[in-house]
One Martini backbone bead per residue (centre of mass of N, CA, C, O) as a GRO file, in nm:
protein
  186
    1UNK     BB    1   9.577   7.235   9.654
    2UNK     BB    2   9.828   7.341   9.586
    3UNK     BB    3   9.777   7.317   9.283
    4UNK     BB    4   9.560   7.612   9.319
    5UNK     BB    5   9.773   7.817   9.458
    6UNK     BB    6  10.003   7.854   9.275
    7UNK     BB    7   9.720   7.954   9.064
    8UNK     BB    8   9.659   8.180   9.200
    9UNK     BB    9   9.932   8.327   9.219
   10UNK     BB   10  10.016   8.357   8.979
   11UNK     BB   11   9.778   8.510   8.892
   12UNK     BB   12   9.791   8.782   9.069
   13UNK     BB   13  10.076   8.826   8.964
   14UNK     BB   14   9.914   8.937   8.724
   15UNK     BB   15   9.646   9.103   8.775
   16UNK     BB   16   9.428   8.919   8.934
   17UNK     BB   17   9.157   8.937   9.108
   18UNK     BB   18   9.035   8.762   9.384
   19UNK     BB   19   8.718   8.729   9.216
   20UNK     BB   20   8.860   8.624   8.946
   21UNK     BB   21   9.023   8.385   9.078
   22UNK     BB   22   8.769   8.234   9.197
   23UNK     BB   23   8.609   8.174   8.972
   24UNK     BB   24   8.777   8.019   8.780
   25UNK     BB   25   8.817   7.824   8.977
   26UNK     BB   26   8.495   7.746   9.031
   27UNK     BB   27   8.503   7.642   8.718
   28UNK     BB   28   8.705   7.438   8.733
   29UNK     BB   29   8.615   7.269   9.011
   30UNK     BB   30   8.287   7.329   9.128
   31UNK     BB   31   8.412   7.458   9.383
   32UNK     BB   32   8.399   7.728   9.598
   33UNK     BB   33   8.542   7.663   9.848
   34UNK     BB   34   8.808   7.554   9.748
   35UNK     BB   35   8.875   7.805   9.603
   36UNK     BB   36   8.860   8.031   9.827
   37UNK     BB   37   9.095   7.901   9.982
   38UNK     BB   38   9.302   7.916   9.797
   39UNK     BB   39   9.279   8.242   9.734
   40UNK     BB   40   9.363   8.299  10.048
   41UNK     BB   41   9.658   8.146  10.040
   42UNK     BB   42   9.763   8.311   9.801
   43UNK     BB   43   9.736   8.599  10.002
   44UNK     BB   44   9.838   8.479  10.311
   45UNK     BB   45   9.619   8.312  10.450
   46UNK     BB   46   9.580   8.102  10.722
   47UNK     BB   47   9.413   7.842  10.718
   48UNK     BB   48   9.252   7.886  10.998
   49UNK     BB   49   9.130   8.139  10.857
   50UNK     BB   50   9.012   8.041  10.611
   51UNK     BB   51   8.809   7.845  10.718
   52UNK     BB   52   8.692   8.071  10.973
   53UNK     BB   53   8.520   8.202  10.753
   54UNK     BB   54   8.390   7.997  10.582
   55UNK     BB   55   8.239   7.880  10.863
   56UNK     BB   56   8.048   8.082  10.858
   57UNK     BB   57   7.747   8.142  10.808
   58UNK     BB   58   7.720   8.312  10.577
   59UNK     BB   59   7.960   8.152  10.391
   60UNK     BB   60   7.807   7.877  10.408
   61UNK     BB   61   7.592   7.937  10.265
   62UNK     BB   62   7.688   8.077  10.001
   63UNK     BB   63   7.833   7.780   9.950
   64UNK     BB   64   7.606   7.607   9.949
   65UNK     BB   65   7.435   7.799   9.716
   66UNK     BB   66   7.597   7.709   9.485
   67UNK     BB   67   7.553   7.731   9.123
   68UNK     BB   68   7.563   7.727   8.836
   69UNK     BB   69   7.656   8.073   8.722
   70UNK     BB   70   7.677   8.180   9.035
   71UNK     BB   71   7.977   8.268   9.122
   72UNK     BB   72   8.038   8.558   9.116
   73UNK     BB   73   7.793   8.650   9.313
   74UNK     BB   74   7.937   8.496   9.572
   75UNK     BB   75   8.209   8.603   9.547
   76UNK     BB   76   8.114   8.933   9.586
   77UNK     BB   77   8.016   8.794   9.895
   78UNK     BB   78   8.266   8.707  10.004
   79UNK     BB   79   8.442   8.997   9.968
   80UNK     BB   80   8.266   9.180  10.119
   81UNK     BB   81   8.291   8.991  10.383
   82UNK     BB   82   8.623   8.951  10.387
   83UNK     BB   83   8.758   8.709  10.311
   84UNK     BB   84   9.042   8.806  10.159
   85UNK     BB   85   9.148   9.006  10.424
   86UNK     BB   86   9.441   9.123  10.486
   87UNK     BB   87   9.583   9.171  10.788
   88UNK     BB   88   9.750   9.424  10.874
   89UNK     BB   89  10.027   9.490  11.030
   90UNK     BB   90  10.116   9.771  11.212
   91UNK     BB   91  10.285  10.041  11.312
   92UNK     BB   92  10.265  10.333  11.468
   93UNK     BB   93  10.228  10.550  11.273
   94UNK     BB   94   9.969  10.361  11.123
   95UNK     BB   95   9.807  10.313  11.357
   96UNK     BB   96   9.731  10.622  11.397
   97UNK     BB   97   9.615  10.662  11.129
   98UNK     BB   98   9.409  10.461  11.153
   99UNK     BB   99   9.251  10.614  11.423
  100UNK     BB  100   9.174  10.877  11.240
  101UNK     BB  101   9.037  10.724  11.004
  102UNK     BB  102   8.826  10.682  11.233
  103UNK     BB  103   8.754  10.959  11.344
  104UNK     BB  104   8.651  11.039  11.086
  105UNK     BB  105   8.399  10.836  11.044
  106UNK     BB  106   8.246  10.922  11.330
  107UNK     BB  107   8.236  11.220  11.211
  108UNK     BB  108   8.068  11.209  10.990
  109UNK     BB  109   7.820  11.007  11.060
  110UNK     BB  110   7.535  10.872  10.965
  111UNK     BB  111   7.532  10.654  10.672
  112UNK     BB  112   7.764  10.499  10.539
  113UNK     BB  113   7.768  10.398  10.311
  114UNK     BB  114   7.803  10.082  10.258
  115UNK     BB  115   8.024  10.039  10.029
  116UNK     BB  116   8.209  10.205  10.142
  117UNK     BB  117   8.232  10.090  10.424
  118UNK     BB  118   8.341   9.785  10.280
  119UNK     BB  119   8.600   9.966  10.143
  120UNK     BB  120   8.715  10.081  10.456
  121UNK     BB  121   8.769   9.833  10.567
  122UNK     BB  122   8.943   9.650  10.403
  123UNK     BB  123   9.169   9.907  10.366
  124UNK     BB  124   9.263   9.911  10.720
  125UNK     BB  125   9.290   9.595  10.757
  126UNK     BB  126   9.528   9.620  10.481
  127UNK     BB  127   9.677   9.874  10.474
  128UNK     BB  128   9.521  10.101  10.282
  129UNK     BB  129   9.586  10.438  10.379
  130UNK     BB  130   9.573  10.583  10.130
  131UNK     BB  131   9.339  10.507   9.995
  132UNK     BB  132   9.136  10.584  10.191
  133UNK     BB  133   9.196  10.858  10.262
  134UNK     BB  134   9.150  10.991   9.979
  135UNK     BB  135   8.818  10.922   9.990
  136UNK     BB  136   8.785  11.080  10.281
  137UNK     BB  137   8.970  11.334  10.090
  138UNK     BB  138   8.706  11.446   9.894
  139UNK     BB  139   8.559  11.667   9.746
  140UNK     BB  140   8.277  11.540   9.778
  141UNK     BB  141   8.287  11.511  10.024
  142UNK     BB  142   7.977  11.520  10.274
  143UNK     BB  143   7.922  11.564  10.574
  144UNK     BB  144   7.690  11.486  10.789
  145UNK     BB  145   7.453  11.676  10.956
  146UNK     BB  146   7.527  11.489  11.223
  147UNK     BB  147   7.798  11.574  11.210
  148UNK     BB  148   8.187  11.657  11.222
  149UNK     BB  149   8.349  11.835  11.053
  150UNK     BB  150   8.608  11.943  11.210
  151UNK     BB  151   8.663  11.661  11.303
  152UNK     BB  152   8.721  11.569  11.037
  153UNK     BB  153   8.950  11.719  10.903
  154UNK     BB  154   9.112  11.722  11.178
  155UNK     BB  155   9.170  11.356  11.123
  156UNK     BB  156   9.291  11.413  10.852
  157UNK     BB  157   9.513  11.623  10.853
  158UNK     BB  158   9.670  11.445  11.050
  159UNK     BB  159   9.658  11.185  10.846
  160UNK     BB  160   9.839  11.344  10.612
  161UNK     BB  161  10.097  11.384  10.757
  162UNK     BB  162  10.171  11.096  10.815
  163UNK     BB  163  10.179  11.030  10.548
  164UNK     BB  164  10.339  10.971  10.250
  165UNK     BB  165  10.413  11.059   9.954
  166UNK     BB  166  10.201  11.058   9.726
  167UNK     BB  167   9.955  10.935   9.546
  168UNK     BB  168   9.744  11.198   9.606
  169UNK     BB  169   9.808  11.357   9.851
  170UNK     BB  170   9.904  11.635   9.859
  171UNK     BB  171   9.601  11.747   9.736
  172UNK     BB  172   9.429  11.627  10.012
  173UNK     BB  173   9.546  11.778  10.168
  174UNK     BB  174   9.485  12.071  10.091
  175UNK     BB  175   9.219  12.037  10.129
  176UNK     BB  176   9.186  11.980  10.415
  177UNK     BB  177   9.275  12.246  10.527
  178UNK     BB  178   9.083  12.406  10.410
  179UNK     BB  179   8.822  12.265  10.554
  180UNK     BB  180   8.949  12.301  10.854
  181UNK     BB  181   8.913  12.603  10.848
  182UNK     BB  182   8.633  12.634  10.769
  183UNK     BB  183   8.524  12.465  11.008
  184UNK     BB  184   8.639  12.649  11.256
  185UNK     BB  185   8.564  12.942  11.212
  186UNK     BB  186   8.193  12.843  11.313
   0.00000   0.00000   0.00000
């Protein structure tokens, strides 16, 4: 398992992506399961929660019913349900950002595309708050009917003030502001 995690850890810090190292994995070994655990560890993920994902009902069955062909396909779907997301602690500053990146979620309305929901969820537990922010304080996004535009922008905005600079940031918070005034003012 050791040499499984080391040639993990090498492909990611080459710059290849926990679905395409854990495919490869599975490619040479034939093995879903051992890959995707090797892939885990090399990510950083303890043993015992790496092993207590596998062994949920659902990442069990795809990792049971995994054919030669198949392999990406489940992959892509271990990866959904959450397999590789290393949980980031936070600090406070940032654990705050996370908490309004969440009121601006629950003020969106009903219905967060799946998809989108799936890589908001990975990126808050991974600490990955600078990027959730961006995509949640995009010009195209557009508050659901039944939601609360005032409170998404007003909770955006209070969370781009907290995050640092850089990285399309600045013009973020910008259209924040902005959003947040014309909602404000209604």
């Amino acid at each position: 398992m050791e040499a499984l995690v080391e040639w993990a850890r090498d492909a990611l810090r080459g710059g290849t992506d926990e679905v395409g190292v854990c495919v490869d994995l599975t490619r040479q070994t034939g093995d879903v399961r051992t890959a995707a655990l090797a892939t885990c560890l090399a990510l950083g993920l303890a043993r015992e929660e790496a092993e207590r994902r596998l062994d949920a009902d659902e990442a069990a069955l795809l990792v049971a019913e995994c054919v030669p062909g198949d392999e990406e396909g489940v992959v892509l779907l271990l990866q959904a349900g959450g397999l590789f997301v290393v949980d980031r602690r936070l600090g406070p500053r940032e654990e705050r950002v996370r908490e309004l990146l969440g009121a601006a979620i629950a003020a969106y309305g009903r219905g967060v595309p799946s998809g989108f929901a799936v890589s908001l969820s990975r990126w808050l537990r991974g600490g990955q708050l600078s990027r959730a922010y961006l995509q949640l304080a995009s010009d195209r996004r557009r508050v659901r009917a039944d939601g609360d535009p005032a409170a998404y922008w007003a909770a955006l905005v209070e969370a781009g003030e907290l995050l640092p600079a850089g990285d399309g940031i600045e013009p973020a918070r910008a259209h924040c502001r902005r959003m947040a005034a014309r909602h404000a003012a209604r």
